[in-house]
Amino acid sequence: MAPSASTNKRFLLAARPEGRAVVESDFKLDVAPVSAPGADQILLRTLFLSLDPYMRGRMSAARSYAAPVELGAVMTGEVVGEIVESRAPGFAAGDIVLAHSGWQEYAAQPAKYVERVDRSQLGDLPLSYLLGVLGMPGATAYFALDTIGRPRSGETVLISAAAGAVGQVAGQIAKLKGCRVIATAGAADKLAYVTQELGFDAGIDYKGKDAEALAAAIAAHAPAGLDVFFDNVGGVTHDAAMMNLALHARIIICGVISAYDRVGQPDIGTRWNRQLLVKRALMQGFLVSDHRARWPEFRMQMAAWLRQGRIRYREDIVDGIEAAPRAFMGLLAGANRGKMLVRVAA
Amino acid sequence: MAPSASTNKRFLLAARPEGRAVVESDFKLDVAPVSAPGADQILLRTLFLSLDPYMRGRMSAARSYAAPVELGAVMTGEVVGEIVESRAPGFAAGDIVLAHSGWQEYAAQPAKYVERVDRSQLGDLPLSYLLGVLGMPGATAYFALDTIGRPRSGETVLISAAAGAVGQVAGQIAKLKGCRVIATAGAADKLAYVTQELGFDAGIDYKGKDAEALAAAIAAHAPAGLDVFFDNVGGVTHDAAMMNLALHARIIICGVISAYDRVGQPDIGTRWNRQLLVKRALMQGFLVSDHRARWPEFRMQMAAWLRQGRIRYREDIVDGIEAAPRAFMGLLAGANRGKMLVRVAA
């Protein structure tokens, strides 16, 4: 199977959004020839590109858990692709692979950096799930709850960004464990989705609420306090949750999407030390790549849950690589409905 | 052995210091008759009264991990006492006991609320150590490191309020584990004590430094970051430490002495969420009473270390119950040099 085109549309990082929101001109659409694969490389055609909040961090020069994308380099991102040409033993044209080849239609990649997908593991489940519920966001929900949150039956769990790629899975796992699950999100239809479709117990719209009002809304749904707080956002929601901790609460610091545009400025943070002490709570940062060794276990469990209908999953797919910047800005603004993906090729 | 006096000097809580520092008039000296012990009670004469930062929390009406002291009630506090009269089986005059009988010279107490001391366990060690290195502060250092900090050989540990009752023990345990120990304190002689007498590796005077200056001083002594931060103070020191976390750092939230006078006001808190996430750090509140079941293990280990000279310990003892309020205010202001105690009777 040869490339259907000789050109490769791709997005380069054109400017760093430091202390401000991402704008479209931070990305530059570039058209380059399709690279030929070198020795021990494969050439892949991108089928799906995943758009994830962590990419906001890579656009910034601030030190984080991974190096920033260089100015002028292809924007980083995980993809599902199909091999169109292989110069690597054990890889063949037509194979489906996972790669970190970024925002582009084609990429030549060293074979050692790609993972070949065993389609028999997927069964009827769509390939795109490998970038979501069966990939990084799903593994994030699964391992953060397994290693930090440890929800027990009867406990109360608050999930922020509950309709997002991580939140929708985390809340459903907590329900499977017998917990009461409270969601926060920034739109009524997102809350309707997680409460009516996914079975979460209560939903709170954070928009227009300050920390005190949000804390009161949480308290109304969790009078005995929060045993687990799965935080994907930080900021005001974090503060409100910290005012509602149960004894021995576990707080998963998984994302700080609300703070990405405010690097170098203080987090909002009130009364945290005191609350952690009084409630003997545990607050821990989480990065899914620390748990790579256990992904086979995760994928097997999650695929089973999906096939059994015990976990449901929603995607928000836009078409064509050209749509990536706007879709990513929408993701950061909370406009997506489910896991954000770009279908780069059919 | 009968009481040597028929009157009992004691301090009552006269006013709550809300949003301000403690002042002497918050306590009222009261002289009452010595109570007679009821059935199953003992009458004790206070030998040593422990003064500890947690008492500041009990003076406030704000919800904490224990109920506040009622206005007009005797100030709370742990004591070592000698039984002068017993109406409880198994307790006899002359027995030494630990009790939570508060800031007073004599107290009738239900026998079930006091703990008789086996003096043979102490050997040559002073009775007052039962309120310090062999008591609550020592157990705090021991269990907080054992269950949260988990210092490993070669790691770097920062201890705030390093010359205090908890800090001096925590730092020495970390040294025994093979760590590099950095101290913060608010006076040159405190830092000289922990570095020259206790073997800590470096000392930083936090006074007159803002969070950025303190962070730079920490970075100079811990270029690879802090693996463990044992925080007894909160506030600016906490912020400065959070800017210096190593990957997978553990932060023990043990005390918030810097914030006690600011209840209801925000902690200073900058960039915490982001730092916890990026460093996959764990921050956990600690209360020593969660570990009561393991105190025998702790006392045996600590007494052995003391006898072997592997742990050293300094006390700051004032004489007479009348000295308690000023000594307590000094403790909150950092004026003490070692574990603060009142010798109520010889």
XYZ file of C-alpha atoms in Angstrom:
692
model
C 0.000 0.000 0.000
C 1.685 3.182 -1.177
C 1.030 6.667 0.138
C -1.964 8.169 -1.598
C -0.186 11.494 -1.790
C 3.388 12.667 -2.073
C 2.873 15.594 0.266
C 2.687 15.621 4.051
C 0.551 18.285 5.710
C 1.759 19.003 9.205
C 1.577 21.611 11.964
C 4.701 23.220 13.366
C 4.896 25.100 16.641
C 5.160 28.728 15.547
C 4.951 30.593 18.862
C 4.865 29.775 22.568
C 1.736 30.865 24.461
C 3.362 32.014 27.702
C 0.976 33.521 30.237
C -1.872 33.652 27.716
C -4.333 31.384 25.955
C -3.357 29.389 22.867
C -4.247 31.095 19.583
C -4.421 29.658 16.087
C -1.293 31.489 14.958
C 0.752 29.524 17.505
C 0.588 26.750 14.866
C 1.869 26.950 11.303
C 0.488 24.670 8.616
C 3.400 23.368 6.590
C 3.412 21.137 3.512
C 6.511 18.987 3.103
C 7.386 16.000 0.952
C 6.603 12.640 2.509
C 9.851 11.342 4.031
C 11.279 8.021 2.917
C 11.858 5.609 5.792
C 15.510 4.938 6.648
C 17.022 1.673 7.782
C 15.024 0.112 10.651
C 12.302 2.693 10.114
C 8.698 2.512 9.027
C 6.634 5.089 7.190
C 3.185 5.487 8.683
C 0.050 7.213 7.521
C -1.800 8.836 10.401
C -5.342 7.521 10.863
C -6.221 9.203 14.161
C -4.392 11.938 16.051
C -5.131 12.310 19.751
C -5.527 15.819 21.176
C -4.827 15.990 24.898
C -4.426 18.737 27.496
C -0.807 17.763 28.221
C 0.107 19.200 24.800
C -0.502 22.660 26.223
C 2.414 22.060 28.574
C 4.695 21.016 25.723
C 3.998 24.303 23.918
C 5.497 26.185 26.859
C 9.196 26.520 27.582
C 8.536 26.034 31.317
C 10.166 22.954 32.812
C 7.696 20.114 33.083
C 7.835 16.319 33.058
C 8.847 16.304 29.405
C 10.900 18.562 27.176
C 9.003 21.300 25.332
C 8.392 21.089 21.595
C 11.036 23.153 19.812
C 9.853 26.196 17.887
C 9.538 25.163 14.241
C 9.207 21.475 15.097
C 6.159 19.309 14.412
C 3.636 19.494 17.261
C 3.829 16.438 19.463
C 0.995 13.921 19.702
C 0.109 10.246 19.802
C -1.437 8.670 16.728
C -2.876 5.445 15.423
C -1.357 4.865 12.015
C -1.092 2.342 9.257
C 2.304 1.340 7.911
C 2.648 2.241 4.238
C 6.266 1.163 3.864
C 8.593 -0.752 6.159
C 12.348 -1.051 6.259
C 12.231 -2.632 9.703
C 12.221 -6.396 10.316
C 8.950 -7.625 11.807
C 6.904 -4.688 10.526
C 4.932 -4.833 7.289
C 2.809 -2.511 5.178
C -0.762 -2.604 6.458
C 0.215 -3.125 10.093
C -1.548 -0.839 12.553
C 0.767 0.940 14.983
C 0.716 3.427 17.825
C 3.334 6.169 17.526
C 4.200 9.579 18.949
C 4.621 11.045 15.511
C 2.637 14.229 16.076
C 0.341 16.492 14.120
C 1.047 15.309 10.576
C -0.370 13.075 7.880
C 2.721 10.908 7.379
C 5.776 10.160 9.451
C 8.917 8.080 9.095
C 9.652 6.627 12.509
C 12.273 4.293 13.974
C 10.468 0.989 14.473
C 11.687 0.809 18.066
C 9.577 3.858 18.919
C 6.290 2.463 17.595
C 4.060 -0.223 19.052
C 2.344 -2.693 16.741
C -1.304 -3.216 17.619
C -2.683 -6.733 18.015
C -6.117 -6.193 16.457
C -7.433 -9.441 17.897
C -7.238 -7.832 21.351
C -9.592 -5.112 20.187
C -12.312 -7.326 18.751
C -15.105 -5.051 17.562
C -13.828 -2.012 19.410
C -12.741 0.905 17.195
C -9.073 1.602 16.559
C -9.497 5.131 17.896
C -10.130 3.689 21.368
C -6.398 2.948 21.509
C -5.893 6.699 21.932
C -8.597 7.002 24.570
C -10.309 4.548 26.829
C -7.789 1.826 25.905
C -4.871 4.244 25.785
C -3.342 7.025 27.778
C -6.528 8.648 29.144
C -8.065 5.313 30.111
C -4.844 4.136 31.707
C -4.644 7.423 33.578
C -8.086 6.881 35.080
C -7.358 3.236 35.855
C -3.916 3.568 37.451
C -4.544 6.855 39.269
C -7.522 5.248 41.008
C -5.667 1.990 41.569
C -2.507 3.504 43.033
C -3.651 6.767 44.672
C -7.433 7.037 44.902
C -8.159 3.453 46.007
C -11.943 3.987 46.078
C -13.834 1.630 48.359
C -17.482 0.700 48.225
C -19.665 3.314 49.879
C -17.157 6.124 49.514
C -17.810 9.447 47.800
C -15.689 10.415 44.793
C -15.535 13.827 43.101
C -14.337 13.928 39.488
C -13.466 17.241 37.869
C -13.696 17.571 34.073
C -15.944 14.565 34.497
C -17.068 14.427 30.880
C -13.516 14.489 29.546
C -11.454 11.590 28.271
C -10.072 10.731 31.707
C -13.036 11.821 33.818
C -15.709 9.748 32.120
C -13.651 6.585 32.597
C -12.578 7.420 36.163
C -16.162 8.021 37.249
C -17.356 4.757 35.755
C -14.579 2.792 37.425
C -15.532 4.416 40.743
C -19.144 3.380 40.126
C -17.978 -0.193 39.425
C -16.238 -0.077 42.823
C -19.522 0.857 44.518
C -18.847 4.532 45.096
C -21.098 7.559 44.984
C -19.729 9.722 42.157
C -20.112 13.497 41.891
C -19.131 15.230 38.667
C -18.060 18.756 37.899
C -18.121 20.088 34.353
C -18.737 23.377 32.598
C -21.900 22.671 30.604
C -25.356 21.272 31.323
C -25.218 18.741 28.490
C -21.914 17.350 29.778
C -23.461 16.864 33.216
C -26.565 15.311 31.664
C -24.321 12.885 29.796
C -22.411 11.692 32.852
C -25.442 11.468 35.126
C -28.008 10.100 32.661
C -25.816 8.042 30.336
C -22.943 6.987 32.594
C -24.770 6.684 35.907
C -22.855 9.263 37.945
C -24.897 10.272 40.992
C -24.755 14.060 40.835
C -23.420 16.822 38.617
C -22.298 20.359 39.410
C -21.781 23.091 36.805
C -18.713 25.019 37.968
C -19.235 27.925 35.587
C -20.088 31.224 37.261
C -19.300 29.876 40.740
C -16.489 31.081 42.956
C -14.716 28.644 45.275
C -17.149 29.227 48.142
C -20.258 28.684 46.003
C -18.732 25.600 44.436
C -17.713 24.298 47.863
C -21.303 24.722 49.062
C -22.605 22.822 46.033
C -20.176 19.975 46.683
C -21.119 19.916 50.377
C -24.790 19.604 49.443
C -24.039 16.439 47.451
C -21.357 15.101 49.813
C -22.422 15.933 53.353
C -19.907 13.476 54.813
C -17.107 14.866 52.660
C -15.052 13.569 49.755
C -13.093 10.356 50.187
C -11.475 10.647 46.756
C -10.981 13.758 44.632
C -9.840 13.021 41.086
C -8.635 16.431 39.954
C -8.126 17.061 36.271
C -8.386 20.838 36.418
C -6.890 22.573 39.480
C -7.846 26.165 40.255
C -11.189 27.076 41.783
C -12.550 23.527 41.587
C -9.524 22.255 43.461
C -9.996 24.837 46.202
C -13.683 24.014 46.551
C -12.947 20.308 46.844
C -10.234 20.903 49.447
C -12.877 22.525 51.657
C -14.846 19.257 51.572
C -12.362 16.540 52.436
C -13.375 13.525 54.491
C -10.903 12.067 56.945
C -8.072 10.238 55.130
C -9.162 11.642 51.767
C -7.025 10.884 48.717
C -6.511 13.681 46.172
C -5.194 12.761 42.746
C -3.430 15.661 41.042
C -3.864 14.524 37.465
C -4.260 17.726 35.518
C -4.047 21.473 35.921
C -5.869 22.516 32.761
C -7.301 25.588 34.484
C -3.786 26.815 35.279
C -2.057 26.252 31.961
C -2.427 29.825 30.816
C -1.146 31.140 34.147
C 2.340 29.663 34.422
C 4.382 31.585 36.944
C 1.310 32.976 38.622
C 0.131 31.569 41.948
C -2.372 28.743 42.040
C -5.491 29.936 43.756
C -4.874 27.695 46.748
C -6.588 28.377 50.081
C -6.208 26.508 53.346
C -4.626 23.448 51.799
C -1.929 22.678 54.345
C -4.395 22.945 57.172
C -6.962 20.772 55.433
C -4.399 18.128 54.540
C -3.256 18.037 58.151
C -6.660 18.085 59.802
C -8.028 15.430 57.445
C -4.758 13.460 57.250
C -5.367 13.558 53.527
C -3.010 12.366 50.836
C -2.444 14.499 47.752
C -0.285 13.035 45.039
C 0.730 13.926 41.539
C 0.125 11.310 38.881
C 1.719 10.655 35.514
C 0.524 7.658 33.588
C 3.880 6.882 32.025
C 5.163 5.809 35.449
C 2.895 2.761 35.035
C 3.896 1.510 31.583
C 4.781 -1.939 32.879
C 1.173 -2.590 33.868
C -0.511 -1.527 30.608
C -1.192 -5.072 29.394
C -3.214 -5.687 32.568
C -5.061 -2.417 32.049
C -5.900 -3.038 28.391
C -7.202 -6.530 29.080
C -9.396 -5.333 31.959
C -10.700 -2.270 30.152
C -11.448 -4.111 26.905
C -13.436 -6.649 28.930
C -15.397 -3.917 30.694
C -16.151 -2.247 27.338
C -17.328 -5.515 25.761
C -19.505 -6.220 28.798
C -21.014 -2.749 28.547
C -19.844 -1.926 32.059
C -17.779 0.998 30.767
C -19.165 3.308 28.093
C -17.114 5.808 26.198
C -17.715 8.876 24.069
C -15.438 10.394 21.452
C -15.487 13.807 19.767
C -13.928 13.400 16.323
C -13.124 16.114 13.804
C -11.950 15.409 10.252
C -8.719 16.385 8.545
C -5.369 17.478 9.966
C -6.297 21.104 9.187
C -8.899 20.918 11.971
C -6.340 20.137 14.687
C -5.517 23.649 16.012
C -9.140 24.722 16.449
C -10.104 21.387 17.977
C -7.197 21.660 20.414
C -8.160 25.210 21.405
C -11.708 23.958 21.902
C -10.423 21.162 24.121
C -8.565 23.654 26.318
C -11.723 25.769 26.526
C -13.911 22.762 27.385
C -15.816 22.758 24.089
C -15.256 19.050 23.364
C -17.810 16.395 24.196
C -15.751 13.300 24.969
C -12.253 12.297 23.946
C -10.956 14.744 21.340
C -9.542 13.137 18.194
C -8.671 14.139 14.663
C -9.505 11.608 11.942
C -6.553 12.349 9.678
C -7.263 9.593 7.148
C -10.182 7.227 6.748
C 1.861 10.623 99.803
C -0.619 13.425 100.413
C -0.826 16.627 98.411
C 1.621 19.180 99.736
C -0.958 21.902 99.269
C -4.730 22.111 99.421
C -4.951 24.531 96.507
C -4.661 23.835 92.783
C -3.304 26.582 90.551
C -4.561 26.219 87.005
C -5.024 28.160 83.782
C -8.437 28.529 82.176
C -9.034 29.581 78.589
C -10.350 33.147 78.950
C -10.553 34.283 75.313
C -10.139 32.798 71.850
C -7.361 34.278 69.687
C -9.156 34.285 66.328
C -7.182 35.832 63.467
C -4.575 37.247 65.842
C -1.628 36.139 67.951
C -2.114 34.627 71.402
C -1.830 37.144 74.259
C -1.357 36.538 77.958
C -4.902 37.626 78.799
C -6.251 34.710 76.743
C -5.410 32.668 79.865
C -6.804 33.236 83.364
C -4.910 32.003 86.411
C -7.399 30.402 88.768
C -6.870 28.934 92.231
C -9.282 26.147 93.167
C -9.380 23.537 95.897
C -7.653 20.274 95.033
C -10.378 17.863 93.888
C -10.881 14.571 95.676
C -10.699 11.574 93.354
C -14.005 9.765 92.741
C -14.522 6.045 92.343
C -12.081 4.542 89.803
C -10.185 7.817 89.723
C -6.702 8.848 90.733
C -5.489 12.225 91.956
C -2.240 13.230 90.303
C 0.270 15.950 91.011
C 1.688 17.398 87.798
C 5.465 17.030 87.510
C 5.934 18.189 83.902
C 3.477 19.881 81.563
C 4.184 19.684 77.830
C 3.645 22.800 75.716
C 3.022 22.026 72.058
C 1.960 23.971 68.959
C -1.238 21.917 68.564
C -2.606 23.709 71.649
C -2.919 26.839 69.545
C -5.503 25.002 67.447
C -7.483 23.963 70.514
C -7.782 27.608 71.602
C -9.639 28.372 68.380
C -13.281 27.531 67.705
C -12.395 26.479 64.128
C -13.081 22.834 63.341
C -9.918 20.788 63.557
C -8.992 17.184 64.375
C -10.053 17.641 67.983
C -12.718 19.643 69.772
C -11.715 23.116 70.971
C -11.177 23.853 74.646
C -14.333 25.430 76.075
C -14.083 29.000 77.312
C -13.604 28.859 81.086
C -12.256 25.308 80.972
C -8.750 24.250 81.993
C -6.278 24.534 79.087
C -5.570 21.165 77.554
C -2.158 19.534 77.740
C -0.293 16.297 78.353
C 1.552 15.854 81.651
C 3.784 13.489 83.524
C 2.372 13.214 87.032
C 2.763 11.335 90.269
C -0.267 9.731 91.876
C -0.938 11.241 95.313
C -4.149 9.317 95.979
C -5.786 6.411 94.179
C -9.316 5.065 94.263
C -8.683 2.902 91.214
C -7.625 -0.748 91.371
C -4.096 -1.323 90.091
C -2.970 2.283 90.680
C -1.114 3.349 93.817
C 0.232 6.546 95.335
C 3.741 7.155 94.028
C 3.033 5.668 90.604
C 4.168 7.794 87.658
C 1.511 8.337 84.978
C 0.955 10.110 81.683
C -2.325 12.027 81.506
C -4.053 14.706 79.438
C -4.954 16.678 82.528
C -3.911 20.117 81.291
C -2.374 23.265 82.671
C -2.825 22.675 86.396
C -0.929 21.497 89.475
C -3.316 18.722 90.492
C -6.006 16.754 88.687
C -8.463 14.011 89.555
C -8.679 11.749 86.519
C -10.507 8.536 85.611
C -7.861 5.820 85.774
C -8.870 4.586 82.324
C -7.650 7.866 80.798
C -4.154 7.716 82.279
C -1.214 5.504 81.328
C 1.049 4.146 84.048
C 4.728 4.454 83.183
C 7.024 1.447 83.470
C 10.135 3.225 84.763
C 12.328 0.236 83.988
C 11.791 0.988 80.283
C 13.272 4.445 80.798
C 16.453 3.399 82.576
C 18.488 6.533 83.197
C 16.479 8.675 80.793
C 14.564 11.564 82.402
C 10.820 11.333 82.990
C 10.298 14.500 80.955
C 11.399 12.619 77.828
C 8.011 10.876 77.943
C 6.521 14.172 76.785
C 9.096 14.669 74.067
C 11.490 12.388 72.303
C 9.788 9.325 73.820
C 6.314 10.827 73.527
C 4.135 12.610 71.065
C 6.790 14.737 69.299
C 9.221 11.827 68.999
C 6.479 9.524 67.755
C 5.444 12.177 65.253
C 8.953 12.313 63.801
C 9.256 8.522 63.811
C 5.908 7.582 62.273
C 5.668 10.461 59.816
C 9.023 9.424 58.342
C 8.148 5.738 58.511
C 4.735 6.004 56.852
C 4.993 9.046 54.554
C 8.556 10.294 54.174
C 10.262 6.891 53.800
C 13.757 8.430 53.508
C 16.285 6.272 51.696
C 20.040 6.412 51.903
C 21.474 9.128 49.700
C 18.283 11.165 49.555
C 17.958 14.820 50.545
C 15.564 15.760 53.346
C 14.438 19.263 54.327
C 13.153 19.760 57.875
C 11.353 22.971 58.814
C 11.380 24.114 62.455
C 14.365 21.802 62.580
C 15.386 22.711 66.122
C 11.919 22.069 67.528
C 10.697 19.039 69.403
C 9.708 17.158 66.255
C 12.309 18.571 63.892
C 15.408 17.700 65.895
C 14.300 14.067 66.123
C 13.136 13.841 62.502
C 16.444 15.172 61.208
C 18.460 12.728 63.304
C 16.367 9.779 62.131
C 16.933 10.897 58.536
C 20.679 11.034 59.242
C 20.513 7.499 60.689
C 18.908 6.448 57.381
C 21.858 7.870 55.443
C 20.213 11.036 54.145
C 21.552 14.508 53.587
C 19.559 16.749 55.957
C 18.892 20.447 55.440
C 17.378 22.461 58.283
C 15.348 25.634 58.340
C 14.953 27.616 61.557
C 14.591 31.228 62.584
C 17.787 31.837 64.591
C 21.505 31.329 64.059
C 21.985 29.474 67.369
C 19.213 26.994 66.465
C 20.937 26.282 63.165
C 24.310 25.996 64.913
C 22.749 23.464 67.295
C 21.321 21.201 64.595
C 24.371 21.373 62.327
C 27.147 21.292 64.948
C 25.532 19.219 67.705
C 23.119 16.988 65.784
C 25.045 16.540 62.553
C 22.578 18.019 60.083
C 24.343 18.904 56.839
C 23.168 22.474 56.233
C 21.064 25.144 57.883
C 19.041 28.006 56.429
C 17.710 30.958 58.444
C 14.273 31.712 57.002
C 13.911 35.070 58.732
C 13.888 38.058 56.402
C 13.589 35.872 53.297
C 10.624 35.771 50.969
C 9.648 32.531 49.232
C 11.906 33.169 46.235
C 14.980 33.934 48.351
C 14.313 30.938 50.559
C 13.802 28.748 47.492
C 17.163 29.879 46.128
C 18.854 29.076 49.445
C 17.312 25.598 49.443
C 18.341 25.053 45.814
C 21.928 25.950 46.692
C 22.027 23.171 49.296
C 19.872 20.711 47.327
C 20.779 21.068 43.659
C 19.066 17.769 42.801
C 15.923 18.733 44.709
C 14.231 17.553 47.879
C 13.234 13.908 48.164
C 11.504 14.429 51.496
C 10.113 17.637 52.959
C 9.114 17.340 56.614
C 7.000 20.451 57.071
C 6.222 21.645 60.573
C 5.439 25.241 59.675
C 3.612 25.834 56.373
C 3.580 29.325 54.858
C 6.586 30.792 53.061
C 8.865 27.870 53.941
C 6.358 25.470 52.436
C 6.176 27.482 49.232
C 9.947 27.644 48.952
C 10.270 23.894 49.426
C 7.577 23.184 46.834
C 9.729 24.994 44.275
C 12.529 22.476 44.957
C 10.906 19.060 44.725
C 12.752 16.082 43.302
C 10.848 13.519 41.264
C 8.587 11.396 43.491
C 9.153 13.697 46.468
C 7.216 13.032 49.661
C 5.879 16.030 51.607
C 4.775 15.493 55.189
C 2.229 18.081 56.312
C 2.865 17.839 60.033
C 2.314 21.360 61.290
C 1.088 24.742 60.157
C 2.459 26.864 62.986
C 3.062 29.791 60.630
C -0.642 29.824 59.728
C -2.246 29.482 63.155
C -2.888 33.172 63.540
C -4.377 33.390 60.046
C -7.309 30.986 60.192
C -9.754 31.725 57.397
C -7.116 33.526 55.381
C -5.503 31.839 52.387
C -2.317 29.865 52.803
C 0.380 31.518 50.776
C 0.514 28.606 48.345
C 2.035 29.030 44.887
C 2.295 26.521 42.072
C 1.539 23.521 44.228
C -0.749 21.551 41.950
C 1.617 21.916 39.053
C 4.635 20.927 41.114
C 2.867 17.908 42.588
C 1.907 16.775 39.107
C 5.195 17.437 37.382
C 7.184 15.784 40.172
C 4.583 13.069 40.873
C 5.035 14.085 44.475
C 3.015 12.868 47.418
C 1.802 15.352 50.024
C 0.047 13.940 53.039
C -1.268 15.209 56.318
C -0.043 13.452 59.436
C -1.501 13.065 62.903
C 0.428 10.976 65.354
C -2.625 9.637 67.142
C -3.463 7.578 64.053
C -0.456 5.433 64.993
C -1.179 4.682 68.672
C -1.057 0.930 68.133
C 2.616 1.116 67.179
C 3.845 3.243 70.099
C 5.446 0.340 71.991
C 7.641 -0.345 68.953
C 8.499 3.343 68.737
C 9.386 3.728 72.432
C 11.617 0.677 72.423
C 13.484 1.815 69.287
C 13.835 5.414 70.402
C 14.974 4.544 73.925
C 17.633 2.291 72.408
C 18.823 5.045 70.075
C 18.997 7.508 72.996
C 20.974 5.090 75.168
C 23.338 4.388 72.278
C 23.844 8.122 71.776
C 22.577 7.849 68.210
C 19.764 10.306 68.929
C 20.378 13.399 71.044
C 17.663 15.573 72.452
C 17.354 19.046 73.916
C 14.667 20.383 76.245
C 13.736 23.936 77.208
C 12.250 23.806 80.713
C 10.647 26.640 82.669
C 9.634 26.379 86.327
C 6.198 26.755 87.888
C 2.734 26.573 86.382
C 2.585 30.392 86.375
C 5.229 30.377 83.613
C 3.060 28.387 81.185
C 1.345 31.192 79.197
C 4.540 33.114 78.457
C 6.410 29.928 77.598
C 3.613 28.908 75.248
C 3.601 32.306 73.535
C 7.365 31.999 73.198
C 6.956 28.572 71.616
C 4.560 29.968 69.011
C 7.026 32.781 68.290
C 9.966 30.389 67.989
C 11.720 31.568 71.161
C 12.195 28.076 72.630
C 15.400 26.111 72.269
C 14.292 22.492 72.219
C 11.169 20.782 73.515
C 9.165 23.260 75.620
C 8.158 21.976 79.069
C 6.945 23.392 82.354
C 8.384 21.800 85.507
C 5.276 22.140 87.655
C 6.632 20.252 90.659
C 10.066 18.896 91.449
